[in-house]
Coordinates of C-alpha atoms in Angstrom, one line a residue:
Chain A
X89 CA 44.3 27.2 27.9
X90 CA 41.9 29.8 27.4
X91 CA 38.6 29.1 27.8
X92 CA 37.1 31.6 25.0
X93 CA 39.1 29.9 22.9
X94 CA 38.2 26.1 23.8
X95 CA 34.6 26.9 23.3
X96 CA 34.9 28.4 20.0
X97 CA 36.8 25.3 18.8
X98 CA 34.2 23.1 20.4
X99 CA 32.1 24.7 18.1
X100 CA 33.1 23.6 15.3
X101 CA 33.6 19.9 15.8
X102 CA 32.0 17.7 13.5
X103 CA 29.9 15.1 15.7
X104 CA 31.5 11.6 14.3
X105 CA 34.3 13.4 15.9
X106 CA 32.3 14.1 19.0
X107 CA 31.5 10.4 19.1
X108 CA 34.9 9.2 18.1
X109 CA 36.8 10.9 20.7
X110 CA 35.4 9.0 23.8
X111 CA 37.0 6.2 22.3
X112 CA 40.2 7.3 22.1
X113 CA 39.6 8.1 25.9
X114 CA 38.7 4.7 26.9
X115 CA 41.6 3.3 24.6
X116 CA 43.8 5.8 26.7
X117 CA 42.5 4.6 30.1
X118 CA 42.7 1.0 29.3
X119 CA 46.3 1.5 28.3
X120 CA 47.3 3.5 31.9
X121 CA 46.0 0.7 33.4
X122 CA 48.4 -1.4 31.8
X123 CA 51.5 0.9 32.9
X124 CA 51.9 2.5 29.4
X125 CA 53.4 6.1 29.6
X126 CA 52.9 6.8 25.8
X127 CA 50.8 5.9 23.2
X128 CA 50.8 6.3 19.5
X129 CA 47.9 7.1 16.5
X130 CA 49.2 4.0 14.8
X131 CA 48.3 1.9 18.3
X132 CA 45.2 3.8 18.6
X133 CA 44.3 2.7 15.3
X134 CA 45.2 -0.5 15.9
X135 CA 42.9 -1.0 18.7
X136 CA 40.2 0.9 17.4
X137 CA 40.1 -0.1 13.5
X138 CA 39.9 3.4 12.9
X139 CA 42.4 4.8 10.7
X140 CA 45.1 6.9 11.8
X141 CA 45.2 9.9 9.8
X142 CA 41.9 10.2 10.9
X143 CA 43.0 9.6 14.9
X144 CA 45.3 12.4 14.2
X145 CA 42.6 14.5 12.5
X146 CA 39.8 13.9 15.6
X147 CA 43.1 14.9 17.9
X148 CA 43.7 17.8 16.3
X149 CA 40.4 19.3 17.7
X150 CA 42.0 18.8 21.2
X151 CA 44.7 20.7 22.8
X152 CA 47.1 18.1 22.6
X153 CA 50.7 17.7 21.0
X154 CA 52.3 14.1 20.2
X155 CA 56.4 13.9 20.9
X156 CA 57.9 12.7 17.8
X157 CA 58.8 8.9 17.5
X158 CA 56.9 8.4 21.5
X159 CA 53.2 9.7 20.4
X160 CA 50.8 11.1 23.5
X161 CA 51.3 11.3 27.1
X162 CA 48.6 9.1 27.8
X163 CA 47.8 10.7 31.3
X164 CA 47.8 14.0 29.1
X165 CA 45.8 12.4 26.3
X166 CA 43.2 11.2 29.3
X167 CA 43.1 14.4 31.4
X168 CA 42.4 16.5 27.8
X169 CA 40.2 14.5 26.3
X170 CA 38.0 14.3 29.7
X171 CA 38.1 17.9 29.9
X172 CA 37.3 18.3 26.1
X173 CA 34.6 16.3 26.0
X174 CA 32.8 17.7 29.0
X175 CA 33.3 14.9 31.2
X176 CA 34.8 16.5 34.5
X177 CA 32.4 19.7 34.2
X178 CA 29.2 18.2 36.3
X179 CA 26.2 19.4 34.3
X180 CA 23.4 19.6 36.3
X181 CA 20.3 17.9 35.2
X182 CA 17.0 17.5 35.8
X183 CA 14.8 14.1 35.1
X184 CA 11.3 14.3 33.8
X185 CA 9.0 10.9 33.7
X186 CA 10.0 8.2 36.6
X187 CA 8.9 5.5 35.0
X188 CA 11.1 2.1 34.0
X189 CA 13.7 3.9 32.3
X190 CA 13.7 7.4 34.1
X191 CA 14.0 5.0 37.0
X192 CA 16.6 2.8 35.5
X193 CA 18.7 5.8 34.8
X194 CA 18.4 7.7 38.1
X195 CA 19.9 4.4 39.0
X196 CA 22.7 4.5 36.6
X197 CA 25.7 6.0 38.9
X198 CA 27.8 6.2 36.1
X199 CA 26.6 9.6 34.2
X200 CA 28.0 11.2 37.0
X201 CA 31.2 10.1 36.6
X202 CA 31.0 11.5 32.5
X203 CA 29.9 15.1 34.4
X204 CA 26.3 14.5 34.6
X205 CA 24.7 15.1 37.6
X206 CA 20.6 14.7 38.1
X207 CA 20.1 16.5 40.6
X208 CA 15.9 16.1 40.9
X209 CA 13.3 14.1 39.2
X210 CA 9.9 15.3 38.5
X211 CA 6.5 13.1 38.2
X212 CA 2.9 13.3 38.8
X213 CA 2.6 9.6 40.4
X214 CA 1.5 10.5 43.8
X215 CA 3.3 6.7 45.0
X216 CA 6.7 8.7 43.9
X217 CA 6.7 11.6 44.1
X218 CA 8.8 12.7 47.7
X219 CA 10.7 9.7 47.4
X220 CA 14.1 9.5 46.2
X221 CA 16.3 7.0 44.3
X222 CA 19.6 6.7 44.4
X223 CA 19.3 10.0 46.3
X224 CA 18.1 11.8 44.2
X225 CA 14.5 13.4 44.9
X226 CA 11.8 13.0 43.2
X227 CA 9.1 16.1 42.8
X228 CA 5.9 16.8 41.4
X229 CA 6.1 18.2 37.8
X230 CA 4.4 21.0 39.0
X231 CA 7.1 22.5 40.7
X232 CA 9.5 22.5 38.7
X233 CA 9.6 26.4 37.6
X234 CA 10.0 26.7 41.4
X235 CA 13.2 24.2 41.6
X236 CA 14.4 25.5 38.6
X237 CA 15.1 28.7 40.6
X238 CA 17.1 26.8 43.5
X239 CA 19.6 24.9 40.7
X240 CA 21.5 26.4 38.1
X241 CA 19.8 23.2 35.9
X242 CA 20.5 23.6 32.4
X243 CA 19.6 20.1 30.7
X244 CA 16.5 18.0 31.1
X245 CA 16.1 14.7 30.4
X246 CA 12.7 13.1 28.6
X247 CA 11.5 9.9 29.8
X248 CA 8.0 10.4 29.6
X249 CA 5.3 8.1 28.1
X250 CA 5.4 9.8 23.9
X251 CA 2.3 11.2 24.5
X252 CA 3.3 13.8 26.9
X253 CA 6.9 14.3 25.2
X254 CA 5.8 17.9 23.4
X255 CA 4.0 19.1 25.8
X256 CA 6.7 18.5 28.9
X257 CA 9.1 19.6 26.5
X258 CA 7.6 23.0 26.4
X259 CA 6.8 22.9 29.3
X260 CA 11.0 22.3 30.3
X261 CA 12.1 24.9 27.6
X262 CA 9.4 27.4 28.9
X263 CA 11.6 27.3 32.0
X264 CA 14.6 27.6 31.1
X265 CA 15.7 24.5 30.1
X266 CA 18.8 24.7 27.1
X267 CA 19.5 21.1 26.1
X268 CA 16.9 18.2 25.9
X269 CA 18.0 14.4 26.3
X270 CA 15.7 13.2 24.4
X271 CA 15.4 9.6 25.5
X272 CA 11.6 8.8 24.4
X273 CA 11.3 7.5 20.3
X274 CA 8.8 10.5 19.8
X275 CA 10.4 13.7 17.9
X276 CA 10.5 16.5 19.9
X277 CA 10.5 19.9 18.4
X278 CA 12.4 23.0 20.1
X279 CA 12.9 26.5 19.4
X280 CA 16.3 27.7 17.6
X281 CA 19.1 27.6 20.0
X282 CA 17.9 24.5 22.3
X283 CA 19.9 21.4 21.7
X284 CA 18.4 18.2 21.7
X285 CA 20.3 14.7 21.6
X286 CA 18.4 11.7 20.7
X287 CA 19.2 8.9 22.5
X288 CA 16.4 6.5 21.5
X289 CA 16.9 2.8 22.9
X290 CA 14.3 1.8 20.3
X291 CA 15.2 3.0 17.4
X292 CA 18.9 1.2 17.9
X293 CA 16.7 -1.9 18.8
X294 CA 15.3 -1.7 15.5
X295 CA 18.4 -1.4 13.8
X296 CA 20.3 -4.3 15.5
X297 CA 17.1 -6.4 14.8
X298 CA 17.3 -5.3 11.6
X299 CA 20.6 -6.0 10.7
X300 CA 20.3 -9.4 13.1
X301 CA 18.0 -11.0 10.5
X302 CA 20.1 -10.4 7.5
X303 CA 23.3 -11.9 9.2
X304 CA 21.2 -15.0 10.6
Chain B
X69 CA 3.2 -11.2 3.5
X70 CA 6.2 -13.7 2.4
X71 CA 8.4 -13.9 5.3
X72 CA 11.5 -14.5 2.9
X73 CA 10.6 -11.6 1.3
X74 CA 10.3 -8.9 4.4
X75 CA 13.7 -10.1 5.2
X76 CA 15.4 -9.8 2.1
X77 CA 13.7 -6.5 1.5
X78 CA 15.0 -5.6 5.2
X79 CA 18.5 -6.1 4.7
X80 CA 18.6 -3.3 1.6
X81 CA 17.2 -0.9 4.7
X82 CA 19.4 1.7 5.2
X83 CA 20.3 2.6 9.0
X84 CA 18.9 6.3 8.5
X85 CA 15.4 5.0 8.1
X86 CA 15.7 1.7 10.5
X87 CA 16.4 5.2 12.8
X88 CA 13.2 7.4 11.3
X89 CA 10.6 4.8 11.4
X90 CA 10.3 4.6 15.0
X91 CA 9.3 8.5 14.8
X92 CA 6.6 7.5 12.5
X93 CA 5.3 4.6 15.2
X94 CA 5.0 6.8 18.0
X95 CA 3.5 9.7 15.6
X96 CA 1.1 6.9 14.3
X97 CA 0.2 5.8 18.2
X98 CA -0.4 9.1 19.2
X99 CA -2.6 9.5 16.4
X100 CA -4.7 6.1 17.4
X101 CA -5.4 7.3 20.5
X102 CA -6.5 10.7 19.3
X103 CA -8.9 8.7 17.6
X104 CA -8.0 9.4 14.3
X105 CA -8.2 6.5 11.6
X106 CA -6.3 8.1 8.9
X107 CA -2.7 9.7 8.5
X108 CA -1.3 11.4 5.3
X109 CA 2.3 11.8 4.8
X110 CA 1.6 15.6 4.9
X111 CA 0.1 15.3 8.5
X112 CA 3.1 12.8 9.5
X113 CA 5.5 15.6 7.8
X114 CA 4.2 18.2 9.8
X115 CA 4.2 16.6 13.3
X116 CA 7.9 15.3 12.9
X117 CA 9.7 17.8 11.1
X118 CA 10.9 15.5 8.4
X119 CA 10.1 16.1 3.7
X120 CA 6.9 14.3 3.0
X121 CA 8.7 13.0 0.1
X122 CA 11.4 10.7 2.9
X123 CA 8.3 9.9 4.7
X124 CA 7.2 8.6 1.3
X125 CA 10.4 6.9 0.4
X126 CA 11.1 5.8 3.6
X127 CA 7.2 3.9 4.2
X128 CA 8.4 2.3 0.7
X129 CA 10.5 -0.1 2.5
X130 CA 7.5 -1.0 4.4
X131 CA 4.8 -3.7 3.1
X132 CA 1.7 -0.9 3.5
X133 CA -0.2 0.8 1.0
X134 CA -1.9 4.6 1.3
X135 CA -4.9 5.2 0.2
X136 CA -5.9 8.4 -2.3
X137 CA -6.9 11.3 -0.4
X138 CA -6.7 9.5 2.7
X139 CA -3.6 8.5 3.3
X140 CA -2.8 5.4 5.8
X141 CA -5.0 3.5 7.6
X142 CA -3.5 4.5 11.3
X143 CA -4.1 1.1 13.2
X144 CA -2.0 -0.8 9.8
X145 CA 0.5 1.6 9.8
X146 CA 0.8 0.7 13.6
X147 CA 1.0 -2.9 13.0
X148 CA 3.2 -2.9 10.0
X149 CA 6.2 -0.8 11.4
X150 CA 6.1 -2.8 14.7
X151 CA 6.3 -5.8 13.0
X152 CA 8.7 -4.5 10.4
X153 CA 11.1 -3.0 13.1
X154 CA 11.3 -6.4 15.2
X155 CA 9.3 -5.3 18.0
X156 CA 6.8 -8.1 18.0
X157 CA 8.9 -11.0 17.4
X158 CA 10.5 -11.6 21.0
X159 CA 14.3 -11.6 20.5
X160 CA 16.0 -13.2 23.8
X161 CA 18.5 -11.5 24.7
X162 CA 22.0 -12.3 27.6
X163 CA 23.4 -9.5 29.8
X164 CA 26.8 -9.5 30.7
X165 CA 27.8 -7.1 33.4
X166 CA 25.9 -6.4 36.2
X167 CA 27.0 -3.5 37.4
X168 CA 25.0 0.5 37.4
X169 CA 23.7 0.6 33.3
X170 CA 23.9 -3.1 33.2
X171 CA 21.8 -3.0 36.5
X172 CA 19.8 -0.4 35.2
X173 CA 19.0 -2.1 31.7
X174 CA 17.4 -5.0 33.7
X175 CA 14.9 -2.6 35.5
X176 CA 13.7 -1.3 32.3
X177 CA 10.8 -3.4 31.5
X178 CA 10.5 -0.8 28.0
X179 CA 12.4 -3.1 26.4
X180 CA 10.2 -6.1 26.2
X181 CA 7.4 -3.8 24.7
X182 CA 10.0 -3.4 21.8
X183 CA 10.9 -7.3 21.6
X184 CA 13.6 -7.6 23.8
X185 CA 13.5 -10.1 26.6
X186 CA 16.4 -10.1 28.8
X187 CA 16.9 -14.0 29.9
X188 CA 19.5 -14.1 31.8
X189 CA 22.4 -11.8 33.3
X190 CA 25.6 -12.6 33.8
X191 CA 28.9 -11.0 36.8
X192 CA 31.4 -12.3 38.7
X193 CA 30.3 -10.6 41.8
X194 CA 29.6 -13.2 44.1
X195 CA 27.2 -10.8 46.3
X196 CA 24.9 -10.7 42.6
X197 CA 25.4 -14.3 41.3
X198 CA 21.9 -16.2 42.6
X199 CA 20.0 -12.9 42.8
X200 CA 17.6 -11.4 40.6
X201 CA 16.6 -8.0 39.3
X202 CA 13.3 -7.5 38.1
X203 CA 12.7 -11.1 37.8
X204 CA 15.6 -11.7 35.8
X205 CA 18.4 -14.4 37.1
X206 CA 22.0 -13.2 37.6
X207 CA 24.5 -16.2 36.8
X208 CA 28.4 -16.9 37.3
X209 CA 30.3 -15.9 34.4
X210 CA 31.6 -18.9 34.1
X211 CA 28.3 -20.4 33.6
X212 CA 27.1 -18.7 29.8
X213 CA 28.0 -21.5 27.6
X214 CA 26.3 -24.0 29.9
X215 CA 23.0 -21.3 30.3
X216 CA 23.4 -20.9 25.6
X217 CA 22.6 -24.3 25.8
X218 CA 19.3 -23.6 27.7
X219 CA 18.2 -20.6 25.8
X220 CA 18.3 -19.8 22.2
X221 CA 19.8 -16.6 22.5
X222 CA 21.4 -14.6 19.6
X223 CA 21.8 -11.2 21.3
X224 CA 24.2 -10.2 24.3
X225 CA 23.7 -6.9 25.8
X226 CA 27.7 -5.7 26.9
X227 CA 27.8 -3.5 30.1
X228 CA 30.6 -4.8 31.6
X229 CA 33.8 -2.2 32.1
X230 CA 36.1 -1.2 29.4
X231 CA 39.1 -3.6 31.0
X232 CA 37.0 -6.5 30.2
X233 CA 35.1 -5.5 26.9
X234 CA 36.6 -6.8 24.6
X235 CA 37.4 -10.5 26.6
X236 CA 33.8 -10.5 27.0
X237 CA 32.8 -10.2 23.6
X238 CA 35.3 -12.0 22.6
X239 CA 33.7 -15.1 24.7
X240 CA 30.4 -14.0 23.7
X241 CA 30.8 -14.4 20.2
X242 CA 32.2 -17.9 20.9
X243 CA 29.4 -19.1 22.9
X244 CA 27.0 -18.2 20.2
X245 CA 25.9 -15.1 20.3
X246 CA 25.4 -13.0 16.4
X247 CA 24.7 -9.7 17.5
X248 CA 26.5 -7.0 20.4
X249 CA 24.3 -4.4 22.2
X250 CA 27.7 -2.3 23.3
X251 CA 26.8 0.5 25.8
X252 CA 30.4 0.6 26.8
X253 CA 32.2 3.7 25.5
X254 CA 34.9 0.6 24.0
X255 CA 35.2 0.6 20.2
X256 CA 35.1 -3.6 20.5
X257 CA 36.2 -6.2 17.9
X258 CA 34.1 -8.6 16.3
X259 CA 34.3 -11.6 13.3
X260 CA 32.5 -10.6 10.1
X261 CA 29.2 -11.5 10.1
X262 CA 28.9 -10.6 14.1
X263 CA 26.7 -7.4 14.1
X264 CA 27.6 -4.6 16.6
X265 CA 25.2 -2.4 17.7
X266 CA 26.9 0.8 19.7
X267 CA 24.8 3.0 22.1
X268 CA 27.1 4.7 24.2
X269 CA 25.4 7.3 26.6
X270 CA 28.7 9.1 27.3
X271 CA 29.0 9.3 23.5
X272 CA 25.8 11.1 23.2
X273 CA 26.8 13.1 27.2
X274 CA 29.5 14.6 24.9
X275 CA 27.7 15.5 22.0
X276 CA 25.5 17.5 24.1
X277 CA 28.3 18.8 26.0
X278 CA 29.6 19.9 23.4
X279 CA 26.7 21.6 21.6
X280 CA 25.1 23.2 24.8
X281 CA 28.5 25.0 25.5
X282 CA 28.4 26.3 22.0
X283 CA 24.2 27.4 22.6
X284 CA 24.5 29.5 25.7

């Protein structure tokens, strides 16, 4: 597989593809666990509720043949669809804001196994900063240009209180900083060509709420 | 304000701005403590990137009124969207899974400042059974019908691994509980009527992935 090409597909992936895929994956894994060697779009759709035209259309993306009548290798599908989606590629990151939930997901051991690896924290909280959780240190935010030159650290992730979110986010793209994991509910604006990916606990809260009351 | 009303206005809410009006908030907080007493839709527009005219549309949902000129009244608009989104009203939530996210979720005291309380937790992990994280008790498995009886709880929070996803909401949703917080990358199954709220961080990992390979 070359890997000019792969990125220039990657490209052009629509995101409810992005988010779909992992899916499949899980689907995939669950099923080597139960000894299955192959597995079809029609049983993926079964399991997933999503239709299987549509299965074979988000696969289509991947570098990945079915056998007629047998479907997917499913150790295939699993080893393509990790590599695909990033997951085995360990993207360093750095963590910005220890507070409960930059805390919380230092803690989280499980980003690293999806090819995330935080590799330093930075905060101003003299209490924290030079100590470490779950290993990982913890520095003052004002040396960060300096440990951005020790790490090839290409993401940050935002878990500062909202009114510090622009200004740390500047501060991160300033230094070199190319994607921004925007965890806080503030919107963040970036240059052209800096990727951000809102992930904002909140703002699902609301919609489950939301949606909560009008099923109760 | 007639409660029967916000609700049934609520459920014609559509998920894009249950997702925007959070960005609003924390504009709108920011604002208060900048000391300012007013906010436009203009000034909103400007500090969030988003049409004044979906600003507009979207504060329509909302029981507040702008005044000529000045636009809203900042600490209102505060009020209003907090108590609009659910953030005020205390939902009680279970957790079911107490492993690194689910672990993680219980150190995150955010989420009570946006109307989640976490009750109760529940594993199978006899070294976590009788302990507590951040306060909050970890029970048998085996114990959740008995511990719905205690607790009016609508809301179960899954972080349990894919193997046992669906088993576990499967018993969740026959214990009681009307609404799913999934963080599992599992596309699970639910009755109609059961809401399903999906926040899957490896989701989002390859989305980012996926769009940084494509920036540098």
């Amino acid at each position: 597989m070359n890997q000019t090409n792969v990125l220039k597909e990657q490209n052009q992936v629509p995101e409810p593809t992005l988010r779909r895929l992992p899916w499949y994956l899980s689907n995939a894994k669950l099923l080597r666990q139960q000894g299955a060697q192959y597995v079809s779009s029609t049983q993926i759709s079964k399991a997933t509720n999503i239709e299987a035209s549509q299965i074979a259309k988000d696969l289509s993306y991947v570098a990945i043949t079915g056998r007629t009548r047998v479907g997917y290798d499913v150790g295939e599908l699993i080893h393509v669809l990790e590599d695909f989606l990033g997951f085995t590629q360990g993207h360093k990151a750095f963590l910005f804001g220890v507070g409960s939930l930059g805390g919380a997901l230092l803690g989280d051991s499980g980003l690293l196994h999806f090819g995330m690896e935080i590799v330093g924290a930075f905060d101003i909280n003299p209490a924290k900063v030079g100590t470490t959780i779950n290993g990982i240190p913890i520095f003052h935010t004002n040396s960060f240009e300096e440990r951005m030159r020790d790490h090839a650290v290409n993401i940050g992730i935002l878990t500062v209180p909202i009114e510090i979110a622009q200004t740390i986010t500047d501060k991160m793209v300033a230094g070199g900083i190319k994607a921004v994991w925007n965890f806080t509910p503030f919107r963040i604006r970036v240059p052209y060509g800096i990727v951000v990916q809102n992930t904002s606990l909140y703002a699902h809260l609301a919609v489950m709420f939301n949606r909560l009351n009008a099923a109760l």
